[in-house]
Short mmCIF file of C-alpha atoms and ligand atoms in Angstrom, two decimals:
data_model
loop_
_atom_site.label_atom_id
_atom_site.label_comp_id
_atom_site.label_asym_id
_atom_site.label_seq_id
_atom_site.Cartn_x
_atom_site.Cartn_y
_atom_site.Cartn_z
CA MET C 1 -7.79 -0.58 -1.28
CA LYS C 2 -10.26 1.66 -0.13
CA ILE C 3 -8.60 4.69 0.84
CA GLY C 4 -10.09 8.31 2.21
CA ILE C 5 -8.20 11.45 1.22
CA THR C 6 -8.11 14.64 2.85
CA CYS C 7 -6.57 17.52 1.48
CA TYR C 8 -7.31 21.80 1.14
CA PRO C 9 -9.18 21.49 -2.09
CA THR C 10 -8.08 25.12 -3.20
CA TYR C 11 -4.57 26.03 -5.01
CA GLY C 12 -1.59 24.92 -2.99
CA GLY C 13 0.72 22.02 -3.54
CA SER C 14 -0.34 20.04 -0.74
CA GLY C 15 -4.03 19.89 -2.63
CA VAL C 16 -2.08 19.26 -5.98
CA VAL C 17 -0.05 16.15 -4.75
CA ALA C 18 -3.30 14.81 -2.51
CA THR C 19 -5.44 15.18 -5.89
CA GLU C 20 -3.13 13.70 -8.50
CA LEU C 21 -1.93 10.88 -5.91
CA GLY C 22 -5.94 10.22 -5.42
CA LYS C 23 -5.98 9.72 -9.60
CA ALA C 24 -3.08 7.78 -9.75
CA LEU C 25 -4.30 5.60 -7.46
CA ALA C 26 -7.75 5.20 -8.92
CA GLN C 27 -6.22 4.43 -12.11
CA ARG C 28 -4.49 1.37 -10.37
CA GLY C 29 -7.51 0.23 -9.25
CA HIS C 30 -8.03 1.56 -6.00
CA GLU C 31 -11.38 3.12 -4.61
CA ILE C 32 -10.72 6.95 -3.84
CA HIS C 33 -12.89 8.70 -1.29
CA PHE C 34 -11.80 12.73 -1.39
CA ILE C 35 -13.42 14.05 1.97
CA SER C 36 -13.00 17.96 1.88
CA TYR C 37 -15.12 21.10 1.77
CA SER C 38 -15.34 21.17 -1.75
CA LEU C 39 -13.85 19.38 -4.59
CA PRO C 40 -10.02 19.49 -5.40
CA PHE C 41 -9.44 22.03 -8.13
CA ARG C 42 -7.56 19.45 -9.98
CA LEU C 43 -10.50 17.01 -9.74
CA GLN C 44 -13.11 18.95 -12.01
CA HIS C 45 -13.93 16.12 -14.46
CA TYR C 46 -15.21 12.40 -13.59
CA HIS C 47 -12.71 9.46 -12.94
CA GLU C 48 -13.68 5.96 -12.33
CA ARG C 49 -13.38 4.97 -8.86
CA ILE C 50 -13.17 8.04 -7.53
CA PHE C 51 -15.76 9.90 -4.92
CA PHE C 52 -16.37 12.91 -3.40
CA HIS C 53 -17.71 13.87 0.06
CA GLU C 54 -18.75 17.44 1.01
CA VAL C 55 -17.86 18.57 4.52
CA GLU C 56 -20.91 21.01 4.95
CA MET C 57 -19.83 23.85 7.40
CA VAL C 58 -22.45 24.10 10.15
CA THR C 59 -23.45 27.90 10.87
CA TYR C 60 -25.24 29.44 13.60
CA PRO C 61 -24.88 32.98 14.83
CA LEU C 62 -22.78 31.89 17.94
CA LEU C 63 -20.50 29.74 15.88
CA GLU C 64 -18.36 32.80 14.84
CA HIS C 65 -15.87 30.29 13.28
CA PRO C 66 -17.43 27.38 11.91
CA PRO C 67 -15.79 24.02 13.85
CA TYR C 68 -14.42 22.63 10.56
CA ALA C 69 -12.13 20.16 12.63
CA ILE C 70 -15.26 18.45 14.24
CA THR C 71 -17.49 18.76 11.18
CA LEU C 72 -14.68 17.05 8.90
CA ALA C 73 -14.05 14.19 11.70
CA ALA C 74 -17.85 13.68 11.37
CA LYS C 75 -17.93 13.09 7.85
CA MET C 76 -14.70 11.07 7.99
CA SER C 77 -16.04 8.80 10.28
CA GLU C 78 -19.63 8.45 8.21
CA VAL C 79 -17.66 7.89 5.19
CA GLY C 80 -15.27 5.31 6.83
CA ALA C 81 -17.99 3.35 8.37
CA GLN C 82 -20.13 3.28 4.85
CA VAL C 83 -17.85 2.24 2.40
CA GLY C 84 -15.23 0.44 5.13
CA LEU C 85 -12.30 2.42 4.27
CA ASP C 86 -8.89 0.98 4.89
CA LEU C 87 -7.01 4.11 5.18
CA PHE C 88 -7.52 7.56 5.80
CA HIS C 89 -4.77 9.25 3.90
CA VAL C 90 -4.59 13.14 5.38
CA HIS C 91 -2.68 15.82 3.57
CA TYR C 92 -1.37 18.70 5.79
CA ALA C 93 -1.32 17.99 9.31
CA ILE C 94 -3.58 20.77 10.70
CA PRO C 95 -6.61 19.96 11.41
CA HIS C 96 -6.49 16.77 9.14
CA ALA C 97 -4.48 14.47 11.28
CA VAL C 98 -6.50 15.51 14.35
CA SER C 99 -9.72 14.89 12.71
CA ALA C 100 -8.63 11.43 11.22
CA PHE C 101 -7.89 10.80 15.00
CA LEU C 102 -11.50 11.63 15.94
CA ALA C 103 -12.93 10.01 13.25
CA ARG C 104 -10.95 6.60 13.93
CA ALA C 105 -12.05 6.88 17.63
CA ILE C 106 -15.77 7.41 16.88
CA LEU C 107 -15.55 4.38 14.89
CA GLY C 108 -13.78 2.35 17.67
CA GLN C 109 -11.87 -0.39 16.14
CA GLY C 110 -8.53 1.15 15.75
CA ARG C 111 -9.44 1.06 11.93
CA PRO C 112 -8.92 2.88 9.37
CA ARG C 113 -5.13 3.52 9.81
CA ILE C 114 -4.07 6.68 9.48
CA ILE C 115 -1.41 7.88 7.39
CA THR C 116 -0.46 11.77 7.46
CA THR C 117 1.62 13.25 4.81
CA LEU C 118 3.64 16.70 5.87
CA HIS C 119 4.05 19.12 3.40
CA GLY C 120 6.13 21.97 4.91
CA THR C 121 4.29 25.03 6.28
CA ASP C 122 2.13 22.49 8.38
CA ILE C 123 5.33 21.93 10.42
CA THR C 124 7.78 24.90 9.64
CA LEU C 125 4.85 27.64 10.51
CA VAL C 126 1.50 26.79 11.62
CA GLY C 127 2.10 23.43 13.27
CA ASN C 128 5.22 25.24 14.82
CA ASP C 129 2.93 27.89 16.30
CA ARG C 130 2.97 27.52 20.09
CA SER C 131 -1.01 27.50 20.07
CA LEU C 132 -0.99 24.43 17.99
CA PHE C 133 2.23 22.63 19.01
CA PRO C 134 1.09 20.17 21.19
CA MET C 135 -2.10 19.37 18.89
CA THR C 136 0.09 18.74 16.03
CA ARG C 137 2.79 16.68 18.05
CA PHE C 138 -0.17 14.48 19.43
CA ALA C 139 -1.75 13.99 15.56
CA LEU C 140 1.67 13.10 14.44
CA GLU C 141 2.37 10.49 17.35
CA GLN C 142 -1.31 9.04 16.71
CA SER C 143 -1.10 8.54 12.89
CA ASP C 144 -0.22 5.11 12.17
CA GLY C 145 2.12 6.29 9.28
CA VAL C 146 3.68 9.52 8.73
CA THR C 147 5.37 10.77 5.40
CA CYS C 148 7.25 13.62 4.55
CA VAL C 149 7.96 15.39 1.09
CA SER C 150 11.61 15.53 1.36
CA ARG C 151 14.55 14.65 3.68
CA TYR C 152 14.54 18.26 4.63
CA LEU C 153 11.17 18.09 5.81
CA GLN C 154 11.84 15.09 7.50
CA GLY C 155 14.70 16.28 9.65
CA LYS C 156 12.77 19.42 10.35
CA THR C 157 9.88 17.61 11.64
CA ARG C 158 12.15 15.49 13.99
CA GLU C 159 14.11 18.86 15.16
CA VAL C 160 10.86 20.80 16.05
CA PHE C 161 8.83 17.83 17.60
CA ASP C 162 11.65 16.09 18.95
CA THR C 163 10.03 12.98 17.96
CA HIS C 164 11.54 9.43 17.44
CA ARG C 165 8.58 7.78 15.56
CA PRO C 166 9.41 6.74 11.84
CA LEU C 167 9.10 9.51 9.38
CA VAL C 168 9.23 7.90 5.69
CA VAL C 169 10.62 10.26 3.02
CA ILE C 170 8.32 9.81 -0.26
CA PRO C 171 8.99 12.90 -2.40
CA ASN C 172 6.84 14.75 -4.83
CA PHE C 173 6.04 13.42 -8.11
CA VAL C 174 4.41 15.07 -11.41
CA ASP C 175 3.05 13.20 -14.47
CA THR C 176 5.64 13.79 -16.73
CA ARG C 177 3.46 13.08 -19.86
CA ARG C 178 1.09 15.86 -19.02
CA PHE C 179 3.80 18.27 -18.10
CA THR C 180 6.06 18.33 -21.25
CA PRO C 181 8.27 20.53 -23.21
CA GLU C 182 5.89 20.55 -26.24
CA ALA C 183 5.75 23.99 -28.16
CA ARG C 184 2.91 26.02 -27.73
CA PRO C 185 3.64 28.70 -30.50
CA HIS C 186 0.14 30.67 -30.05
CA LEU C 187 0.07 30.94 -26.22
CA ARG C 188 3.72 32.25 -26.58
CA ASP C 189 3.16 34.57 -29.45
CA HIS C 190 -0.05 36.11 -27.30
CA LEU C 191 2.06 36.41 -24.25
CA ALA C 192 5.27 37.48 -25.73
CA PRO C 193 4.42 38.96 -29.15
CA HIS C 194 7.77 40.20 -30.11
CA GLY C 195 9.90 37.34 -29.27
CA GLU C 196 10.45 38.32 -25.83
CA ARG C 197 12.24 36.22 -22.99
CA ILE C 198 9.62 34.48 -20.90
CA LEU C 199 10.28 34.34 -17.25
CA ALA C 200 7.31 32.71 -15.01
CA HIS C 201 6.60 32.61 -11.43
CA LEU C 202 4.01 30.07 -10.02
CA SER C 203 2.77 30.12 -6.42
CA ASN C 204 0.06 31.12 -3.87
CA PHE C 205 1.68 34.19 -3.39
CA ARG C 206 2.08 33.97 0.38
CA PRO C 207 4.79 36.16 1.96
CA VAL C 208 6.94 32.95 2.48
CA LYS C 209 7.10 32.89 -1.36
CA ARG C 210 9.14 36.32 -1.54
CA VAL C 211 6.95 37.08 -4.64
CA PRO C 212 8.33 40.79 -4.88
CA ASP C 213 11.78 39.25 -4.95
CA ALA C 214 10.69 37.56 -8.56
CA VAL C 215 9.58 41.12 -9.51
CA ARG C 216 13.03 42.79 -8.44
CA VAL C 217 14.79 40.12 -10.51
CA PHE C 218 13.01 40.47 -13.42
CA ALA C 219 13.45 43.91 -13.50
CA GLN C 220 17.14 43.54 -13.22
CA VAL C 221 17.02 41.09 -16.37
CA ARG C 222 14.39 43.33 -18.17
CA ALA C 223 16.95 46.18 -18.00
CA ARG C 224 19.35 44.04 -20.12
CA LEU C 225 16.96 42.21 -22.70
CA ALA C 226 13.38 42.13 -23.87
CA ALA C 227 11.66 40.11 -21.57
CA LYS C 228 7.99 39.30 -20.16
CA LEU C 229 7.08 38.02 -16.21
CA VAL C 230 4.40 35.60 -16.25
CA LEU C 231 3.07 35.41 -12.65
CA ILE C 232 0.90 32.45 -12.09
CA GLY C 233 -1.34 32.21 -9.09
CA ASP C 234 -2.51 34.68 -6.59
CA GLY C 235 -2.83 35.42 -3.07
CA GLN C 236 -1.61 37.99 -0.06
CA ASP C 237 1.31 39.14 -1.83
CA GLY C 238 -0.30 39.87 -5.44
CA PRO C 239 -1.00 43.40 -4.97
CA LEU C 240 2.32 43.94 -3.27
CA ALA C 241 4.17 42.33 -6.19
CA LEU C 242 2.32 44.94 -8.86
CA HIS C 243 3.35 47.79 -6.62
CA VAL C 244 6.88 46.73 -6.96
CA ALA C 245 6.38 46.41 -10.58
CA ARG C 246 5.17 49.76 -10.82
CA CYS C 247 7.76 51.15 -8.54
CA LEU C 248 10.40 49.71 -10.84
CA GLY C 249 8.71 50.99 -14.08
CA VAL C 250 8.06 47.25 -15.33
CA GLU C 251 4.39 46.60 -14.75
CA ARG C 252 3.87 46.87 -18.84
CA ASP C 253 6.03 43.70 -19.02
CA VAL C 254 4.53 41.83 -15.97
CA ILE C 255 1.62 39.89 -16.75
CA PHE C 256 -0.47 38.60 -13.82
CA LEU C 257 -2.77 35.70 -14.68
CA GLY C 258 -3.91 34.80 -11.44
CA LYS C 259 -5.28 31.23 -10.64
CA GLN C 260 -4.92 28.91 -13.54
CA ASP C 261 -5.63 25.31 -13.96
CA ASP C 262 -3.71 24.83 -17.43
CA VAL C 263 -0.28 25.46 -15.69
CA GLU C 264 1.27 22.82 -17.73
CA SER C 265 0.77 24.78 -20.94
CA LEU C 266 1.97 28.30 -19.21
CA LEU C 267 4.82 26.81 -17.60
CA ALA C 268 6.10 25.01 -21.06
CA ILE C 269 6.72 28.34 -22.81
CA ALA C 270 8.74 29.98 -20.29
CA ASP C 271 12.62 30.33 -20.55
CA LEU C 272 13.05 30.23 -16.64
CA ILE C 273 11.07 29.81 -13.86
CA LEU C 274 11.95 31.68 -10.84
CA LEU C 275 11.40 30.67 -7.17
CA PRO C 276 12.89 32.93 -4.67
CA SER C 277 11.03 31.75 -1.54
CA GLU C 278 12.14 32.18 2.03
CA GLU C 279 11.30 28.49 2.69
CA GLU C 280 10.07 25.65 0.71
CA ALA C 281 9.67 22.05 1.93
CA PHE C 282 9.90 20.66 -1.58
CA GLY C 283 8.90 23.17 -4.26
CA LEU C 284 6.24 21.48 -6.39
CA ALA C 285 6.27 24.23 -8.88
CA ALA C 286 10.00 23.73 -9.63
CA LEU C 287 9.22 20.05 -10.30
CA GLU C 288 6.54 20.62 -12.73
CA ALA C 289 8.54 23.31 -14.53
CA MET C 290 11.58 20.95 -14.72
CA SER C 291 9.09 18.63 -16.42
CA CYS C 292 8.27 20.86 -19.11
CA ALA C 293 12.08 21.46 -19.49
CA VAL C 294 12.18 24.85 -17.75
CA PRO C 295 15.42 25.65 -15.90
CA VAL C 296 14.99 27.08 -12.28
CA VAL C 297 16.45 29.83 -10.68
CA ALA C 298 15.71 29.57 -7.14
CA THR C 299 17.12 29.76 -3.11
CA ARG C 300 18.95 27.56 -1.60
CA VAL C 301 16.58 26.62 1.20
CA GLY C 302 14.52 23.60 2.27
CA GLY C 303 13.90 20.99 0.10
CA LEU C 304 14.98 22.59 -2.83
CA PRO C 305 18.31 21.38 -3.09
CA GLU C 306 16.74 17.85 -3.42
CA VAL C 307 14.94 18.76 -6.66
CA VAL C 308 17.07 21.22 -8.51
CA GLU C 309 20.68 20.57 -9.19
CA ASP C 310 22.64 23.78 -8.83
CA GLY C 311 24.63 24.60 -12.27
CA LYS C 312 23.13 21.74 -14.04
CA ASN C 313 19.51 22.19 -14.30
CA GLY C 314 19.22 25.54 -12.35
CA PHE C 315 20.73 27.71 -10.01
CA LEU C 316 20.41 27.89 -6.14
CA LEU C 317 20.94 31.21 -4.27
CA PRO C 318 20.76 32.56 -0.62
CA PRO C 319 17.03 33.98 -0.13
CA GLY C 320 17.19 37.92 -0.74
CA ASP C 321 19.98 37.73 -3.27
CA VAL C 322 18.33 39.56 -6.26
CA GLU C 323 21.32 40.04 -7.88
CA GLY C 324 22.70 36.68 -7.55
CA MET C 325 19.70 35.28 -9.12
CA ALA C 326 19.44 38.21 -11.96
CA ARG C 327 22.90 37.34 -12.87
CA ALA C 328 22.30 33.95 -13.03
CA CYS C 329 19.02 34.58 -15.34
CA LEU C 330 20.99 36.61 -17.66
CA GLY C 331 23.88 34.39 -18.01
CA LEU C 332 21.70 31.37 -18.67
CA LEU C 333 19.69 33.44 -21.20
CA ALA C 334 22.70 34.97 -23.12
CA ASP C 335 23.99 31.46 -23.64
CA PRO C 336 21.43 29.35 -26.06
CA GLU C 337 23.63 26.30 -25.99
CA ARG C 338 23.93 26.22 -22.28
CA HIS C 339 20.33 27.24 -21.84
CA GLY C 340 19.50 24.16 -24.16
CA GLU C 341 21.54 21.89 -21.61
CA PHE C 342 20.11 22.97 -18.81
CA ARG C 343 16.59 22.47 -20.18
CA THR C 344 17.43 18.87 -21.19
CA ALA C 345 19.02 17.89 -17.99
CA ALA C 346 15.83 19.73 -16.02
CA ARG C 347 13.56 17.20 -18.00
CA GLN C 348 15.64 14.36 -17.61
CA ARG C 349 15.51 14.51 -13.68
CA ALA C 350 11.99 15.06 -13.58
CA VAL C 351 11.41 11.76 -15.65
CA SER C 352 13.93 9.80 -13.92
CA HIS C 353 13.71 10.85 -10.29
CA PHE C 354 9.95 12.18 -9.95
CA ASP C 355 7.72 10.64 -12.51
CA THR C 356 4.25 9.55 -11.23
CA SER C 357 5.12 6.06 -12.03
CA LEU C 358 8.20 5.76 -9.79
CA ILE C 359 6.58 7.63 -6.65
CA VAL C 360 2.98 6.36 -6.33
CA PRO C 361 4.28 2.55 -6.11
CA GLN C 362 6.20 4.01 -2.85
CA TYR C 363 2.76 5.00 -1.60
CA GLU C 364 1.04 1.77 -2.36
CA SER C 365 3.82 -0.07 -0.35
CA TYR C 366 3.61 2.29 2.34
CA TYR C 367 0.13 1.51 2.59
CA GLN C 368 0.41 -2.24 2.58
CA GLU C 369 2.87 -2.03 5.15
CA ILE C 370 0.73 0.50 7.56
CA ALA C 371 -2.29 -1.70 6.72
CA ARG C 372 -0.64 -4.79 7.98
CA GLY C 373 0.19 -3.34 11.10
O1 LIG G 401 3.26 26.23 0.08
C1 LIG G 401 2.41 26.61 0.84
O2 LIG G 401 2.33 27.61 1.46
C2 LIG G 401 1.98 25.44 1.28
C3 LIG G 401 2.06 24.20 1.35
C4 LIG G 401 0.72 23.69 0.28
O3 LIG G 401 -0.22 22.96 0.79
O4 LIG G 401 0.79 23.96 -0.79
O5 LIG G 401 3.13 23.77 0.23
C5 LIG G 401 3.99 23.01 0.69
O6 LIG G 401 3.91 21.83 -0.14
C6 LIG G 401 3.83 21.64 -1.24
C7 LIG G 401 3.52 20.08 -1.66
O7 LIG G 401 4.23 19.45 -0.95
C8 LIG G 401 5.45 21.77 -1.34
O8 LIG G 401 5.88 21.59 -2.52
C9 LIG G 401 5.90 22.96 -0.68
O9 LIG G 401 7.36 23.35 -0.96
C10 LIG G 401 5.41 23.33 0.48
N1 LIG G 401 5.61 24.94 0.89
C11 LIG G 401 6.52 25.21 1.70
O10 LIG G 401 7.35 24.57 2.54
C12 LIG G 401 6.47 26.63 2.18
#
């Protein structure tokens, strides 16, 4: 098939999923056209059958805010006509599903078909905002197919938009041959030169991720044993996280790496990953860590319980329960045998439930179903 994929190209789970999906589909013989304002960050190298179409921002003094949704729609219709796309697969409803609707209207033949994949905050925060609610709802109703990354998000979408349209759950996935437990002793020695335990956190550092809680949990762990906290990613709450680290006197043991491409190497050297989010439709960072055999200490919110099995490959606690999360970390780190069992179980779960080879065919079948109408 010829598939146009639109996503946010910067660091963020929805862009990662869209890019990895495009790469996997191209490997399976499909022709993939990414349409976005810049090259998705995990698409830096050349891949056969993958093309990138840049949406250029229109600037003019009158246009204080460049009308991205419209220029995106124009580019989508142009690519759709030029290459004869079968499908627009848009990731994150706002504004991508609206742009797809406009592009299809311009092309005027009910084609390409539109599939919208919902990722979380497009429903729980952004699309739920009163000013965007009617537009998000309209775009969902106009999509030929809608997928959600978890059962939780499926339920939430039904509840928020009071919609009866079919919503198919296709969970996120991970390339378990790339995200492996393979030892990287040099990297470990570099970040924890005295054999300290390594706790990691990976996110876009938005308030919903509660990154300062990760630092608070770490401070309690650090009070009992030698450890380092490796922060991967950056965003609004980066400075606040560092401030909390300073206030708690652990700043020397908090390593703020910022945005990184090679997350698989960094995750693989961690003993635990901390995800104290307020809300998480799926928790891709948890899955990527699990694939590297890293147990997860996270919050029992959203779709995380569909990924992490409490007491088996991680621990799930209420948001804000810093003491509980610190206790869970200390308990596991103090018991090497149990830690080893959790590591094995984490890897097994990623391989047996969420490997690329299990999930991408689900998208392919769905594409065929939608293309048949
Ligand atoms: O996390 C965000 O702030 C936005 C969003 C994104 O585009 O990265 O993340 C969502 O999509 C990911 C990929 O499907 C999910 O793994 C995340 O759980 C989800 N984030 C939230 O629901 C907060």
